[in-house]
DNA sequence: CCAGTCCGTGAAATCGTTTTCAGGACCTTA
DNA sequence: TAAGGTCCTGAAAACGATTTCACGGACTGG
């Protein structure tokens, strides 16, 4: 039977009223030095810790942030949650974490659960930020929230993200500059998510600007087993004039694609160049290192918490915060034999800071 | 201003008392069909959702599980948390997630925070399960908890884990059977954690059983940058009679080591074989695939939740649940030239189920 | 020296539920 | 018809904190 020591116990021990104990603990009103000392002593002796529940019931606000993400298994989301957790901890808050596991309809249910817990605010990564009944509900009930990874077209929705279209545009241009003409576009299971669409748009725009034909995106199961990927890629890369490069919509997929291509007997990057998106840590640990767009995922989580607190405490208006991305060169991306100009390994193209 | 519709609003709308509303919602007592229908209608119309806080204050128990892990950045922990989340969701519970970020002393503080939130129970991965004041405190206050990844020597502490020593023992024996005689032991920053110790014990035991000299463990920064790893490994592998294999205490480290060895000009596995521990998904996606001990991390999270609920609801006694591991062969581990017997790629040695 | 402030404190209301207790309506049985 | 059960239902008391209100005592200033 936990919680036998309540504020009342402390009050008795210190010889004062519970109101005074509350005041001492929260410094919510001045108290005399004598009573202050007695209360603190009692708190220490009894090991008293005020119940967050009692507190929350009165104030109708917990020190808790609700989080909804698709899955923890993707290091991208894991990293943003890590950032949120650390930023929340700095502010004496904890995270109520839920994941949809890509189950449609789960978003609404999870948000409801979190709202029932009186969270101070929400941080979400949703499938589609444009048309989303759940977000409409939050807007209507005036519950503060911030999106992460999503790029809401709807202004008035707070979000922290990178410019996915610009990033893929830049990455694609780099590949084109390295001499690639046929660049396959391989998409993960996010094909329906808003950010996946934005990424694809960037690719298309860059190809068209260069007067090249954008390829039809090939959808692959995100981190499906390598054999299945090899099979799916065989048709494309064993055709007459195969692509010399593959742009993958995320890093997990890219790593798997590198493995699959090798299984098929292609050398990376000699026969086929590969690039990913996200900048997960592992991409730099494998050999050859993965060329990718480095996005500050952990920082995104931190910034999301900061923005959420600004909205809650200072009534800041919701805004979209674009974080800078970096093109990270890597061993998997090399110039073609007939490259117009060799890509310098040292170059790092960074988006202009917001 | 959220939460304007309380149980009282519903009662008014349905024309009954709040007690009856509560009874209908929780089916805690029989109610007439008429009133039942009216209440349900009112609930639906008003979009009422009972406040978990009000409920918790009365029952002194939330539908929340507290989680403490070292870091979300390690996919091993991310995977177990994913398992916990899914198992908790099945039981209408949510996760209050915290991470120590390897900061000493954070464990105690985080547990205190979680207890103040009246969590129904706790799931922890701690640095040392043997001597741990925080766990003693939980024992004393009779707050149910389950350890994950830890192997508590202290009986009476609930835990879900694999037999780390047996697993490393088996892995080391496999490497020895492949002909390796000098097998380096590379440890991550977990060097001080109890499971890292158990893993090292298994390695030592296998080496000694085979009449071989165990190497002094080389400590590397877990996922430090590849160059620093290359530097650290240079001395060991460029010596007179270098090891022909490296056993790494976890997969992230192993992947990085593979990269570092290649940077140094070694071929993997031709010159040096490498094996890891954990069985993270990415190990199977890279090329060559990583030889490792596959541990059911996600399942561990699920089982931990199941065990915790058994303890909470059925008063089950705390117990240690050992989950089976699997030796996963991979391209990074090959026989030496003078191997006693070639390792068959198809073999999978599995620990006996518990 | 008195009136007016200010400061520290306690009593009590409140937050949204669950749960106990008691009572009224209805039915059964003698 | 009266006695005794069942069933439902409502009033009210918790749960553990915060916060408003009022009050007594000690200042301050004229």
mmCIF file of N, CA and C in Angstrom, chain B residues 133-188:
data_model
loop_
_atom_site.group_PDB
_atom_site.id
_atom_site.type_symbol
_atom_site.label_atom_id
_atom_site.label_comp_id
_atom_site.label_asym_id
_atom_site.label_seq_id
_atom_site.Cartn_x
_atom_site.Cartn_y
_atom_site.Cartn_z
ATOM 1 N N UNK B 133 20.143 0.882 -4.649
ATOM 2 C CA UNK B 133 19.335 1.488 -3.591
ATOM 3 C C UNK B 133 17.923 1.774 -4.077
ATOM 4 N N UNK B 134 17.815 2.148 -5.344
ATOM 5 C CA UNK B 134 16.492 2.464 -5.876
ATOM 6 C C UNK B 134 15.579 1.241 -5.853
ATOM 7 N N UNK B 135 16.117 0.108 -6.254
ATOM 8 C CA UNK B 135 15.314 -1.109 -6.243
ATOM 9 C C UNK B 135 14.970 -1.512 -4.809
ATOM 10 N N UNK B 136 15.912 -1.321 -3.902
ATOM 11 C CA UNK B 136 15.632 -1.613 -2.490
ATOM 12 C C UNK B 136 14.434 -0.789 -2.032
ATOM 13 N N UNK B 137 14.428 0.467 -2.443
ATOM 14 C CA UNK B 137 13.332 1.352 -2.065
ATOM 15 C C UNK B 137 11.996 0.830 -2.583
ATOM 16 N N UNK B 138 11.984 0.435 -3.841
ATOM 17 C CA UNK B 138 10.749 -0.098 -4.423
ATOM 18 C C UNK B 138 10.308 -1.348 -3.674
ATOM 19 N N UNK B 139 11.268 -2.198 -3.351
ATOM 20 C CA UNK B 139 10.944 -3.395 -2.575
ATOM 21 C C UNK B 139 10.299 -2.987 -1.253
ATOM 22 N N UNK B 140 10.912 -2.015 -0.596
ATOM 23 C CA UNK B 140 10.428 -1.590 0.715
ATOM 24 C C UNK B 140 9.015 -1.011 0.616
ATOM 25 N N UNK B 141 8.769 -0.246 -0.408
ATOM 26 C CA UNK B 141 7.451 0.388 -0.539
ATOM 27 C C UNK B 141 6.452 -0.539 -1.216
ATOM 28 N N UNK B 142 6.942 -1.703 -1.604
ATOM 29 C CA UNK B 142 6.059 -2.706 -2.169
ATOM 30 C C UNK B 142 5.412 -2.241 -3.482
ATOM 31 N N UNK B 143 6.187 -1.544 -4.272
ATOM 32 C CA UNK B 143 5.714 -1.113 -5.584
ATOM 33 C C UNK B 143 6.188 -2.136 -6.613
ATOM 34 N N UNK B 144 5.267 -2.720 -7.356
ATOM 35 C CA UNK B 144 5.650 -3.795 -8.276
ATOM 36 C C UNK B 144 6.512 -3.285 -9.428
ATOM 37 N N UNK B 145 7.540 -4.042 -9.776
ATOM 38 C CA UNK B 145 8.393 -3.657 -10.904
ATOM 39 C C UNK B 145 8.993 -4.904 -11.547
ATOM 40 N N UNK B 146 9.399 -4.736 -12.792
ATOM 41 C CA UNK B 146 10.048 -5.819 -13.521
ATOM 42 C C UNK B 146 11.284 -5.252 -14.209
ATOM 43 N N UNK B 147 12.375 -5.985 -14.130
ATOM 44 C CA UNK B 147 13.587 -5.558 -14.811
ATOM 45 C C UNK B 147 13.610 -6.146 -16.219
ATOM 46 N N UNK B 148 14.204 -5.418 -17.137
ATOM 47 C CA UNK B 148 14.388 -5.944 -18.485
ATOM 48 C C UNK B 148 15.862 -5.844 -18.838
ATOM 49 N N UNK B 149 16.390 -6.863 -19.450
ATOM 50 C CA UNK B 149 17.799 -6.944 -19.854
ATOM 51 C C UNK B 149 18.701 -7.268 -18.671
ATOM 52 N N UNK B 150 18.327 -6.833 -17.502
ATOM 53 C CA UNK B 150 19.160 -7.128 -16.328
ATOM 54 C C UNK B 150 18.976 -8.574 -15.890
ATOM 55 N N UNK B 151 20.028 -9.113 -15.297
ATOM 56 C CA UNK B 151 19.932 -10.438 -14.691
ATOM 57 C C UNK B 151 20.225 -10.301 -13.207
ATOM 58 N N UNK B 152 19.184 -10.105 -12.405
ATOM 59 C CA UNK B 152 19.408 -9.895 -10.975
ATOM 60 C C UNK B 152 19.859 -11.190 -10.306
ATOM 61 N N UNK B 153 20.947 -11.148 -9.555
ATOM 62 C CA UNK B 153 21.385 -12.343 -8.836
ATOM 63 C C UNK B 153 20.446 -12.565 -7.640
ATOM 64 N N UNK B 154 20.065 -11.498 -7.039
ATOM 65 C CA UNK B 154 19.107 -11.403 -5.952
ATOM 66 C C UNK B 154 17.782 -12.062 -6.359
ATOM 67 N N UNK B 155 17.433 -13.196 -5.792
ATOM 68 C CA UNK B 155 16.140 -13.761 -6.158
ATOM 69 C C UNK B 155 15.047 -12.925 -5.506
ATOM 70 N N UNK B 156 13.868 -12.982 -6.062
ATOM 71 C CA UNK B 156 12.801 -12.145 -5.510
ATOM 72 C C UNK B 156 12.668 -10.870 -6.301
ATOM 73 N N UNK B 157 13.573 -10.665 -7.245
ATOM 74 C CA UNK B 157 13.426 -9.527 -8.140
ATOM 75 C C UNK B 157 12.959 -10.032 -9.486
ATOM 76 N N UNK B 158 11.859 -9.469 -9.969
ATOM 77 C CA UNK B 158 11.311 -9.923 -11.237
ATOM 78 C C UNK B 158 12.160 -9.406 -12.381
ATOM 79 N N UNK B 159 12.353 -10.230 -13.391
ATOM 80 C CA UNK B 159 13.141 -9.805 -14.538
ATOM 81 C C UNK B 159 12.815 -10.630 -15.767
ATOM 82 N N UNK B 160 13.020 -10.023 -16.926
ATOM 83 C CA UNK B 160 12.908 -10.724 -18.196
ATOM 84 C C UNK B 160 14.211 -10.491 -18.933
ATOM 85 N N UNK B 161 14.900 -11.558 -19.274
ATOM 86 C CA UNK B 161 16.219 -11.385 -19.883
ATOM 87 C C UNK B 161 16.626 -12.646 -20.618
ATOM 88 N N UNK B 162 17.761 -12.576 -21.302
ATOM 89 C CA UNK B 162 18.362 -13.787 -21.835
ATOM 90 C C UNK B 162 19.543 -14.128 -20.937
ATOM 91 N N UNK B 163 20.004 -15.343 -21.063
ATOM 92 C CA UNK B 163 21.178 -15.752 -20.293
ATOM 93 C C UNK B 163 22.405 -15.244 -21.029
ATOM 94 N N UNK B 164 22.838 -14.047 -20.647
ATOM 95 C CA UNK B 164 23.925 -13.400 -21.374
ATOM 96 C C UNK B 164 25.205 -14.217 -21.375
ATOM 97 N N UNK B 165 25.509 -14.803 -20.249
ATOM 98 C CA UNK B 165 26.746 -15.578 -20.170
ATOM 99 C C UNK B 165 26.677 -16.784 -21.095
ATOM 100 N N UNK B 166 25.570 -17.499 -21.039
ATOM 101 C CA UNK B 166 25.434 -18.682 -21.889
ATOM 102 C C UNK B 166 25.490 -18.305 -23.362
ATOM 103 N N UNK B 167 24.891 -17.169 -23.689
ATOM 104 C CA UNK B 167 24.860 -16.746 -25.086
ATOM 105 C C UNK B 167 26.260 -16.432 -25.596
ATOM 106 N N UNK B 168 27.008 -15.658 -24.838
ATOM 107 C CA UNK B 168 28.369 -15.337 -25.277
ATOM 108 C C UNK B 168 29.232 -16.582 -25.286
ATOM 109 N N UNK B 169 28.971 -17.455 -24.329
ATOM 110 C CA UNK B 169 29.709 -18.726 -24.291
ATOM 111 C C UNK B 169 29.495 -19.476 -25.602
ATOM 112 N N UNK B 170 28.247 -19.600 -25.999
ATOM 113 C CA UNK B 170 27.930 -20.323 -27.230
ATOM 114 C C UNK B 170 28.538 -19.632 -28.440
ATOM 115 N N UNK B 171 28.442 -18.317 -28.466
ATOM 116 C CA UNK B 171 28.981 -17.569 -29.606
ATOM 117 C C UNK B 171 30.493 -17.749 -29.693
ATOM 118 N N UNK B 172 31.148 -17.655 -28.542
ATOM 119 C CA UNK B 172 32.604 -17.821 -28.522
ATOM 120 C C UNK B 172 32.980 -19.225 -28.981
ATOM 121 N N UNK B 173 32.239 -20.211 -28.535
ATOM 122 C CA UNK B 173 32.539 -21.584 -28.951
ATOM 123 C C UNK B 173 32.397 -21.735 -30.453
ATOM 124 N N UNK B 174 31.403 -21.077 -31.021
ATOM 125 C CA UNK B 174 31.237 -21.133 -32.468
ATOM 126 C C UNK B 174 32.456 -20.556 -33.174
ATOM 127 N N UNK B 175 32.945 -19.445 -32.636
ATOM 128 C CA UNK B 175 34.105 -18.807 -33.263
ATOM 129 C C UNK B 175 35.334 -19.707 -33.134
ATOM 130 N N UNK B 176 35.455 -20.336 -31.976
ATOM 131 C CA UNK B 176 36.585 -21.246 -31.779
ATOM 132 C C UNK B 176 36.482 -22.429 -32.746
ATOM 133 N N UNK B 177 35.256 -22.913 -32.877
ATOM 134 C CA UNK B 177 35.047 -24.042 -33.778
ATOM 135 C C UNK B 177 35.378 -23.659 -35.215
ATOM 136 N N UNK B 178 35.258 -22.377 -35.527
ATOM 137 C CA UNK B 178 35.583 -21.912 -36.883
ATOM 138 C C UNK B 178 37.090 -21.748 -37.059
ATOM 139 N N UNK B 179 37.812 -22.085 -36.017
ATOM 140 C CA UNK B 179 39.258 -22.076 -36.163
ATOM 141 C C UNK B 179 39.974 -20.900 -35.529
ATOM 142 N N UNK B 180 39.225 -19.983 -34.968
ATOM 143 C CA UNK B 180 39.864 -18.802 -34.386
ATOM 144 C C UNK B 180 40.509 -19.140 -33.048
ATOM 145 N N UNK B 181 41.677 -18.597 -32.850
ATOM 146 C CA UNK B 181 42.419 -18.863 -31.625
ATOM 147 C C UNK B 181 42.613 -17.580 -30.814
ATOM 148 N N UNK B 182 42.951 -16.516 -31.506
ATOM 149 C CA UNK B 182 43.051 -15.215 -30.813
ATOM 150 C C UNK B 182 41.773 -14.451 -31.135
ATOM 151 N N UNK B 183 40.938 -14.332 -30.150
ATOM 152 C CA UNK B 183 39.662 -13.643 -30.349
ATOM 153 C C UNK B 183 39.625 -12.414 -29.455
ATOM 154 N N UNK B 184 39.659 -11.254 -30.075
ATOM 155 C CA UNK B 184 39.647 -10.014 -29.280
ATOM 156 C C UNK B 184 38.258 -9.802 -28.693
ATOM 157 N N UNK B 185 38.209 -9.190 -27.520
ATOM 158 C CA UNK B 185 36.928 -8.871 -26.914
ATOM 159 C C UNK B 185 36.781 -7.353 -26.847
ATOM 160 N N UNK B 186 35.829 -6.821 -27.586
ATOM 161 C CA UNK B 186 35.645 -5.373 -27.636
ATOM 162 C C UNK B 186 34.357 -5.012 -26.909
ATOM 163 N N UNK B 187 34.478 -4.172 -25.911
ATOM 164 C CA UNK B 187 33.321 -3.834 -25.087
ATOM 165 C C UNK B 187 32.904 -2.395 -25.306
ATOM 166 N N UNK B 188 31.613 -2.162 -25.252
ATOM 167 C CA UNK B 188 31.097 -0.806 -25.384
ATOM 168 C C UNK B 188 31.136 -0.085 -24.058
#
